[in-house]
Coordinates of C-alpha atoms in Angstrom, one line a residue:
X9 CA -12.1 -16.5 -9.8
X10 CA -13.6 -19.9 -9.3
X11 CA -14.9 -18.8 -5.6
X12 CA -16.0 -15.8 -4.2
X13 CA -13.5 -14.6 -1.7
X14 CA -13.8 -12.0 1.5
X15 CA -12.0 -10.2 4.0
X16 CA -13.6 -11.1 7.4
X17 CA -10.8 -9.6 9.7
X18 CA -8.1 -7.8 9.9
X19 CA -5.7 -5.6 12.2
X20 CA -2.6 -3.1 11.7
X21 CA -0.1 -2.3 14.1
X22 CA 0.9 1.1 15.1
X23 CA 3.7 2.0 12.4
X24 CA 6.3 4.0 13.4
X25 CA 10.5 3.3 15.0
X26 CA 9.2 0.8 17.3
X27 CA 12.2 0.0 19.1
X28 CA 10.1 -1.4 21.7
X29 CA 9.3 -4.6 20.1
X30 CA 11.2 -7.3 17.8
X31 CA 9.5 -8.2 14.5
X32 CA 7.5 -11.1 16.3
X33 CA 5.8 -9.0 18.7
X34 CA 5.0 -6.1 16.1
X35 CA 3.5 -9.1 13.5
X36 CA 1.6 -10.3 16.6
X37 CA -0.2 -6.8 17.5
X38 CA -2.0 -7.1 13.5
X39 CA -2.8 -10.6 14.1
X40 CA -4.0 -10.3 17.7
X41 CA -6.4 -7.9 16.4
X42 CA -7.1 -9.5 12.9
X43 CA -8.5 -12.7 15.0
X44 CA -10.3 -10.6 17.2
X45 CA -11.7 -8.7 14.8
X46 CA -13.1 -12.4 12.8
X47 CA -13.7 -13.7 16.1
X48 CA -11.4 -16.7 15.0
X49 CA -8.4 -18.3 16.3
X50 CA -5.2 -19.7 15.6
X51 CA -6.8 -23.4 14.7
X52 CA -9.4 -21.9 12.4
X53 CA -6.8 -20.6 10.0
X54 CA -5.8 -23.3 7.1
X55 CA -2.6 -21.6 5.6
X56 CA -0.7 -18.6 6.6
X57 CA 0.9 -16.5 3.9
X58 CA 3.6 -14.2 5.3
X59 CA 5.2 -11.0 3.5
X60 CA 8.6 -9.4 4.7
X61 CA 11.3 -7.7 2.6
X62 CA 13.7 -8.3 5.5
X63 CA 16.1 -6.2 4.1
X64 CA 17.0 -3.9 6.5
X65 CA 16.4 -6.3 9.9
X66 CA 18.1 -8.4 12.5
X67 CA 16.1 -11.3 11.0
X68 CA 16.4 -12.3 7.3
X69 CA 14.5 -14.7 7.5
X70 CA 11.4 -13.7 9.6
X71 CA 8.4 -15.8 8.5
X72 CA 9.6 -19.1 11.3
X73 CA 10.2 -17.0 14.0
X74 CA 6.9 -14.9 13.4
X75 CA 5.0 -17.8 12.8
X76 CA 6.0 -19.5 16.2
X77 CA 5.1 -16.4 17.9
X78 CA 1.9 -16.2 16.5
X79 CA 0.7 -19.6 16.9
X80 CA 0.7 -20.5 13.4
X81 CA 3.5 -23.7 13.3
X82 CA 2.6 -26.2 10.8
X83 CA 0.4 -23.2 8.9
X84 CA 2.8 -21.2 7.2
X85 CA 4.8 -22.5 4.5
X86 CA 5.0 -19.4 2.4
X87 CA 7.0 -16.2 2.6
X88 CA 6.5 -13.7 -0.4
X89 CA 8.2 -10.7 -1.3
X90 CA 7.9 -8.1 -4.1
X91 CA 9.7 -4.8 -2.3
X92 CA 7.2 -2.7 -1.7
X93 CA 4.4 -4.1 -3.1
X94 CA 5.0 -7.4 -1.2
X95 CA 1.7 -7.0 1.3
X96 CA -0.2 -7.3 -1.9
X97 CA 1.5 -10.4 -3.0
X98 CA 0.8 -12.1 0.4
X99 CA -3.1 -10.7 -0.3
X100 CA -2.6 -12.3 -3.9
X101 CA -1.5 -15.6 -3.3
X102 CA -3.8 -15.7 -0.2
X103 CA -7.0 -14.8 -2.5
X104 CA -6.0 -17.4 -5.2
X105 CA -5.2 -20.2 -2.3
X106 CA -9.0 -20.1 -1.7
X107 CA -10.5 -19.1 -5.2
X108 CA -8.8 -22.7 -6.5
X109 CA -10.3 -24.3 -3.3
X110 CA -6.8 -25.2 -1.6
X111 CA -7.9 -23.8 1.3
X112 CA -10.9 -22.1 2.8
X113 CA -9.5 -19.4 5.2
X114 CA -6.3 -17.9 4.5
X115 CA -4.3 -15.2 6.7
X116 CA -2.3 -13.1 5.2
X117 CA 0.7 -11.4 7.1
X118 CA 2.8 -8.3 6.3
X119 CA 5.5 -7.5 8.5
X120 CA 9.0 -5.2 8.6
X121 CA 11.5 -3.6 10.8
X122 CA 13.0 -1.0 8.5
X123 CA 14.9 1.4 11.4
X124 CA 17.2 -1.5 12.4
X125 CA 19.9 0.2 10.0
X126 CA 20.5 3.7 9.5
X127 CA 19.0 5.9 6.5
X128 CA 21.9 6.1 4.3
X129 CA 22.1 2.2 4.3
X130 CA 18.3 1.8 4.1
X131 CA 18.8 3.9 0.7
X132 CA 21.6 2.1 -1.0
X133 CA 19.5 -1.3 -0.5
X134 CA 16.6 0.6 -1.8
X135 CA 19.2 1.9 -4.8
X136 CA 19.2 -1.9 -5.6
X137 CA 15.7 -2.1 -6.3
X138 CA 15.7 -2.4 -9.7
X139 CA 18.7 -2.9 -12.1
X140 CA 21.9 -2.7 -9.6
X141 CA 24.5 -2.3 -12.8
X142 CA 22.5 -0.4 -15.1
X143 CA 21.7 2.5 -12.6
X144 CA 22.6 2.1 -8.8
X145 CA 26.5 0.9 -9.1
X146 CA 27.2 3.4 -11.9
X147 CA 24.9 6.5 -11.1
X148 CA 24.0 5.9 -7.4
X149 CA 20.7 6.1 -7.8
X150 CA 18.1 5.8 -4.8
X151 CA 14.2 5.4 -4.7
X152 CA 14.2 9.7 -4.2
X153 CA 16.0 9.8 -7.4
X154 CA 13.9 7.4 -9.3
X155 CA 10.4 9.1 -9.2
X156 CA 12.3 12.5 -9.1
X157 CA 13.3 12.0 -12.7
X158 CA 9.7 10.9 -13.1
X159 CA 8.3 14.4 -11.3
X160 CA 11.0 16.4 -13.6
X161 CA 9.4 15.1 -17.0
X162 CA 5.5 15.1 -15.6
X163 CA 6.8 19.1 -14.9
X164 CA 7.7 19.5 -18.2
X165 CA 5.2 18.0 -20.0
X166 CA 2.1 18.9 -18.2
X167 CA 3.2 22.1 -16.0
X168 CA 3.0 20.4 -12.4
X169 CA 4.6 22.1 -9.8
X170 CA 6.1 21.9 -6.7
X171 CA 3.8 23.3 -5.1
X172 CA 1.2 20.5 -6.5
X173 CA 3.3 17.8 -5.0
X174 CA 3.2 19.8 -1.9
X175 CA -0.7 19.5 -1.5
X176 CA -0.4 16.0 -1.1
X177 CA 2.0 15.6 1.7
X178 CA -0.5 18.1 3.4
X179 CA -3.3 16.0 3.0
X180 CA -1.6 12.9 4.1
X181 CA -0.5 14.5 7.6
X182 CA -3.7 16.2 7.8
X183 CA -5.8 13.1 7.7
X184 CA -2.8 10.7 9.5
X185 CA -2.9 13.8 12.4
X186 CA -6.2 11.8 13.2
X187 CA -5.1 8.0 13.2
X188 CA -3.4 6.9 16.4
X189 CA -1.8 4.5 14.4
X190 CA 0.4 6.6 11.8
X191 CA 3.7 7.3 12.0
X192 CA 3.9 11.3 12.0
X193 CA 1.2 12.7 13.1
X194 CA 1.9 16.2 12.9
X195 CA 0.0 18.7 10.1
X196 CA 2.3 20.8 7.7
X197 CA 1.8 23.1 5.5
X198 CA 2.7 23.4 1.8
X199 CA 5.0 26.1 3.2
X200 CA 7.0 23.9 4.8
X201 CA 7.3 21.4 2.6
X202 CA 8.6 23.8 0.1
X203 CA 11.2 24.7 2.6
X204 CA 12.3 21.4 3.4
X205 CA 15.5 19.4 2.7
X206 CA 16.0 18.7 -0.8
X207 CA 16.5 14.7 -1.0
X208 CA 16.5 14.9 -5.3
X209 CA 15.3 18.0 -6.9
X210 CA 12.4 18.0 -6.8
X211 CA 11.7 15.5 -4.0
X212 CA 12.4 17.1 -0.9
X213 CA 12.4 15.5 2.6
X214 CA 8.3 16.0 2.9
X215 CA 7.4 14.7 0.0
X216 CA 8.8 11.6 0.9
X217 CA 7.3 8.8 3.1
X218 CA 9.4 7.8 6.2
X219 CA 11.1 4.6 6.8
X220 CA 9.4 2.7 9.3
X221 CA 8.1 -0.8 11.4
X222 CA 5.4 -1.8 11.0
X223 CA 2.5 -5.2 10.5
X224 CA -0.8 -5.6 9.1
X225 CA -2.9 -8.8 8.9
X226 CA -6.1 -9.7 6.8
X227 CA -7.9 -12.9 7.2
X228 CA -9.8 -14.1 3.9
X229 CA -12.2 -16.6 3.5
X230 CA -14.3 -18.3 0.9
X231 CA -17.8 -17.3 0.4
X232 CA -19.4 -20.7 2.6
X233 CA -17.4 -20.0 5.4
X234 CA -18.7 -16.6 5.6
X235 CA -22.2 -18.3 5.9
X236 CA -20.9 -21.0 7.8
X237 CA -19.9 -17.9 10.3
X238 CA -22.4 -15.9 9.8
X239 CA -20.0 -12.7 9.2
X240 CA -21.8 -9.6 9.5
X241 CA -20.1 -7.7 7.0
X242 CA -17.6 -9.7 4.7
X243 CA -15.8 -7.2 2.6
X244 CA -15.8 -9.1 -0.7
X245 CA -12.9 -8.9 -3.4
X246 CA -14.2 -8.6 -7.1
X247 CA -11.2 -7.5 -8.6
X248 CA -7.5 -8.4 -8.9
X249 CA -5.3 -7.1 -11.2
X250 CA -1.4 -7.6 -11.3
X251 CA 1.5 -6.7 -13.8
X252 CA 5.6 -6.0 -14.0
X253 CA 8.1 -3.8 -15.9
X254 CA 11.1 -3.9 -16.8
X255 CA 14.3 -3.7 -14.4
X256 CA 15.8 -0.9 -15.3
X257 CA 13.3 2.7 -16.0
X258 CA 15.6 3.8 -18.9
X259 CA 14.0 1.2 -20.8
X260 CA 10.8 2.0 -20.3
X261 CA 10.5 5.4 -23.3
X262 CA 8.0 6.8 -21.0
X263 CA 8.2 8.6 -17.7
X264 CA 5.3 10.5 -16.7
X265 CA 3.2 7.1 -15.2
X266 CA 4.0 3.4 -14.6
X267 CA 2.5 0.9 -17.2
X268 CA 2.4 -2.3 -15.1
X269 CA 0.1 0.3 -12.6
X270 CA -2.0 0.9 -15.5
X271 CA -2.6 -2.8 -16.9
X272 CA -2.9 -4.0 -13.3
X273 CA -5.8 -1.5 -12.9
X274 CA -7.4 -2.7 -16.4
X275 CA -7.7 -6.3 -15.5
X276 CA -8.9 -5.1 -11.8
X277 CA -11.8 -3.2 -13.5
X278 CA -12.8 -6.1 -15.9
X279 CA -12.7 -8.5 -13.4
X280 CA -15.0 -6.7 -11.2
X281 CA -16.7 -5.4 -14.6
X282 CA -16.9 -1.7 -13.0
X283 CA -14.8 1.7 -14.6
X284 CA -12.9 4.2 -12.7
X285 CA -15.8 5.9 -12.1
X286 CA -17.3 3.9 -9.8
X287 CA -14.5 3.8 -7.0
X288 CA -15.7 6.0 -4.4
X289 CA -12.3 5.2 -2.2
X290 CA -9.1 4.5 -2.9
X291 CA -5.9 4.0 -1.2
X292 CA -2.7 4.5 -3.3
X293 CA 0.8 4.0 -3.4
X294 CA 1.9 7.4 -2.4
X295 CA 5.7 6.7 -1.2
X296 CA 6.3 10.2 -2.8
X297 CA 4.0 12.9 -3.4
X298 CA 4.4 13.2 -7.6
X299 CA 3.4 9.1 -7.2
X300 CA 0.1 10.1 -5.7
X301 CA -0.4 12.0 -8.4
X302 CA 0.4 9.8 -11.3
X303 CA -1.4 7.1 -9.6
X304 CA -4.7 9.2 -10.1
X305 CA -3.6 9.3 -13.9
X306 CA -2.9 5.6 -13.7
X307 CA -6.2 4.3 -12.3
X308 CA -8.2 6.6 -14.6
X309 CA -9.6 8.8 -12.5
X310 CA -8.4 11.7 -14.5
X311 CA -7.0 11.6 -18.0
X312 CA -3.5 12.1 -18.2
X313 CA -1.2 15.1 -17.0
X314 CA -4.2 16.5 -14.6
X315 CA -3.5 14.5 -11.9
X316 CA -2.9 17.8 -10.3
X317 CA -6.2 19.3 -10.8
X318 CA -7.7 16.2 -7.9
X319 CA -5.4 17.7 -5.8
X320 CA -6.3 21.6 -6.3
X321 CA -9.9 21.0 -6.5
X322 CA -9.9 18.9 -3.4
X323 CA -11.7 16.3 -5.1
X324 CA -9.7 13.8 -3.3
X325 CA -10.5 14.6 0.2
X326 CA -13.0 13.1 2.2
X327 CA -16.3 12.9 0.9
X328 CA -14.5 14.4 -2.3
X329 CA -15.5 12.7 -6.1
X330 CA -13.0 9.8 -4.8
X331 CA -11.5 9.7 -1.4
X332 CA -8.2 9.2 -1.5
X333 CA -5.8 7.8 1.7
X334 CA -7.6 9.3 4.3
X335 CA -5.9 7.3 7.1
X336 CA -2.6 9.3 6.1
X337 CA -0.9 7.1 2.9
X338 CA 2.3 5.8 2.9
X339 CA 3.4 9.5 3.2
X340 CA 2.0 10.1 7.1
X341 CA 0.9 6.8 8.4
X342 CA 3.9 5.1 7.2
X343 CA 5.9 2.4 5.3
X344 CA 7.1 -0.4 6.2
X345 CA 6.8 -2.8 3.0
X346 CA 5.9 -6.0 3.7
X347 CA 2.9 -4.6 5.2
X348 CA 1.9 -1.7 3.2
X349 CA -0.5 -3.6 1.0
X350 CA -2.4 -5.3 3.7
X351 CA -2.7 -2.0 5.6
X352 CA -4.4 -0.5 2.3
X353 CA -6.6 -3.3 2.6
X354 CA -7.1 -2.9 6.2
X355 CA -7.8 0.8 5.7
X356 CA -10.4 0.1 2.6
X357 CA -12.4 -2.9 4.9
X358 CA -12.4 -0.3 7.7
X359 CA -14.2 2.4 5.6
X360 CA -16.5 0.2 3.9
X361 CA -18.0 -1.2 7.6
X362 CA -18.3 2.2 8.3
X363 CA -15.6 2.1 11.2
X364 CA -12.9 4.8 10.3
X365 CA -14.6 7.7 12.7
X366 CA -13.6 11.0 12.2
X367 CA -12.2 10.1 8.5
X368 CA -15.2 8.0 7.6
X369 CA -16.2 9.0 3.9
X370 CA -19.5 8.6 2.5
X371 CA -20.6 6.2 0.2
X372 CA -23.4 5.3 -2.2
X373 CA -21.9 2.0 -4.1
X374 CA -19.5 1.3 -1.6
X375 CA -16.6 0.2 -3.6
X376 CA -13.7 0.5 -3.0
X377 CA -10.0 0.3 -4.7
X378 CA -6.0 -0.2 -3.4
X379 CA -3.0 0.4 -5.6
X380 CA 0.0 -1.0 -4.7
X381 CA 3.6 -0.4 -6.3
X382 CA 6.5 -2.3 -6.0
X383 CA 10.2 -0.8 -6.5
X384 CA 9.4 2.4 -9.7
X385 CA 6.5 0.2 -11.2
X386 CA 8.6 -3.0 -11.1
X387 CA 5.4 -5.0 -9.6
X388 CA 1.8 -3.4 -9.4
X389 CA -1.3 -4.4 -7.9
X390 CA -4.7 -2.9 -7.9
X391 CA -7.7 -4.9 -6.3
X392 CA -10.9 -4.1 -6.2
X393 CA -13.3 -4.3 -2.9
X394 CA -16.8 -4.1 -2.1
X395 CA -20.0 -4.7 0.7

């Protein structure tokens, strides 16, 4: 990057079925805070990058309407989306916006009402994400069924289990039990996630992540306005990494990970000229349970097919070899997708200042990771972050 680039504020709604706001007032709770947070305001912000889906709201086109209700007119010319990975494209383009020197602070919104349709129509658009002829119009396949058929083949080939997949969902609602701000609260127990609803053999209802509303905001900035505002603790960004797949996973000739995860998380590490082993947190896309596990494959923090092992050994837990979604994952605190991305960030900023109270890990280097999938590895971003 031309210019060093930090996060110097941000905020996250609470995520749940918040019927008790439209999309304007939940995008407004992130922001409120995100400005509070930078001590900025409304005038101090140069562009405004917005990221919604909008699939499944009232509004389709949200970005005007938020951006009026947020003060932001005249600063927001840009709505992104890339399904689930689309908070991570608003973080993207809102990095590069001030690494090129367009602009010099750069708020980045992530937004969605999911629960305004119900769940069987929320999966058929989610069956669209990724080649509608090819697999949702002639098989009817859904998001469950996607990574199922990637949890069937990592079974086979490297002896994962159920009740693997199961230890994840427990840790997320054990660790989300203790953020105010998640959407299901509640611990469970590999039991009962064993004896849940089966959604897609082997997915079952618990090892899936909920559908939910929910915003986050970050504020970036370059690295003289941090000194210009004397931040305290600007959370700097030293590595971006980004890639794609193909539409359709039959094309793919291999099942058990997600490539463009992988080569996003190699360009992250050379850019920030670190290895896997230096990442002491991590937040990672874990919209099912087998994805959590794969991701730990996919960002090299195991080799490949003992993703599992993390999990069993408790490595991932707090204060573990690489703490891993301690404020709950996509699978407890929620998942609304334009703002999953900028949540991760929110949650990685908030553990390296040392403000995540009872699920604050300990660091040495303090660096810190997100991974971010969009669709079954159609988009993937992995950024790097550090104080």
């Amino acid at each position: 990057m031309n210019r060093k680039v930090a996060v110097i504020g941000v905020g996250n709604s609470k995520f749940g079925k918040r019927d008790d706001v439209t999309i304007k007032e939940l995008a407004w709770e992130s922001v409120k805070e995100a400005l509070e947070d930078s001590d900025l305001t409304q005038k101090d912000i140069d562009i405004t990058v917005i990221g919604s889906t909008a699939y499944r709201g009232t509004e389709i086109y949200p970005a005007p309407p938020v951006s009026e209700y947020c003060g932001l007119v005249g600063k927001s010319p840009i709505r992104v989306e890339a399904a689930c990975a689309t908070g991570s494209s608003a973080a993207f383009t809102a990095i590069n916006l001030i690494a090129s020197g367009l602009a010099d602070i750069v708020m980045a919104i992530g937004v969605d009402k999911m629960t305004e349709v119900d769940t069987s129509t929320s999966l058929a658009i989610g069956g669209r994400g990724g080649n509608y002829y090819w697999e949702f119009h002639m098989y009817g396949t859904t998001f469950p069924t996607y990574y199922a058929l990637y949890a069937t083949r990592h079974m086979a080939l490297f002896g994962t289990t159920e009740e693997d997949m199961a230890l994840a969902s427990v840790k997320a609602h054990k660790y989300a039990s203790l953020n105010e701000k998640a959407h299901f609260r509640n611990k469970i127990t590999v039991e009962d996630v064993l004896k849940s609803r089966v959604i897609s053999w082997p997915i079952k209802l618990l090892d899936s992540s909920p559908i939910s509303d929910g915003s986050a905001t970050v504020i970036f900035a370059s690295e003289e306005k941090v000194r210009e505002l004397k931040i305290d603790t600007p959370i700097w960004v030293k590595g971006v990494g980004y890639s794609s797949d193909t539409s359709y996973i039959a094309a793919r000739g291999e099942w058990v990970g997600l490539e463009a995860a992988r080569d996003a998380a190699a360009k992250a590490y050379k850019m920030a000229k670190i290895s896997p082993l230096d990442i002491e947190y991590a937040t990672v896309h874990d919209c099912f349970s087998i994805a959590e596990i794969m991701a730990y494959e996919d960002l090299g923090f195991v080799e490949k097919g003992k993703g599992a092992e993390l999990l069993r050994e408790g490595q991932t837990e707090k204060d573990g070899k690489v703490a891993v979604n301690l404020f709950g994952g996509l699978k407890a605190k929620g998942h609304p997708l334009g703002a999953t991305g900028l949540s991760m960030i929110y949650e990685v900023t908030k553990q390296l200042r040392e403000e995540a109270g009872p699920v604050q890990h300990s660091f040495k280097r303090y660096v810190a990771l997100t991974h971010n999938v969009g669709g079954t590895g159609h988009y993937a971003y992995v950024m790097i972050f550090n104080r």
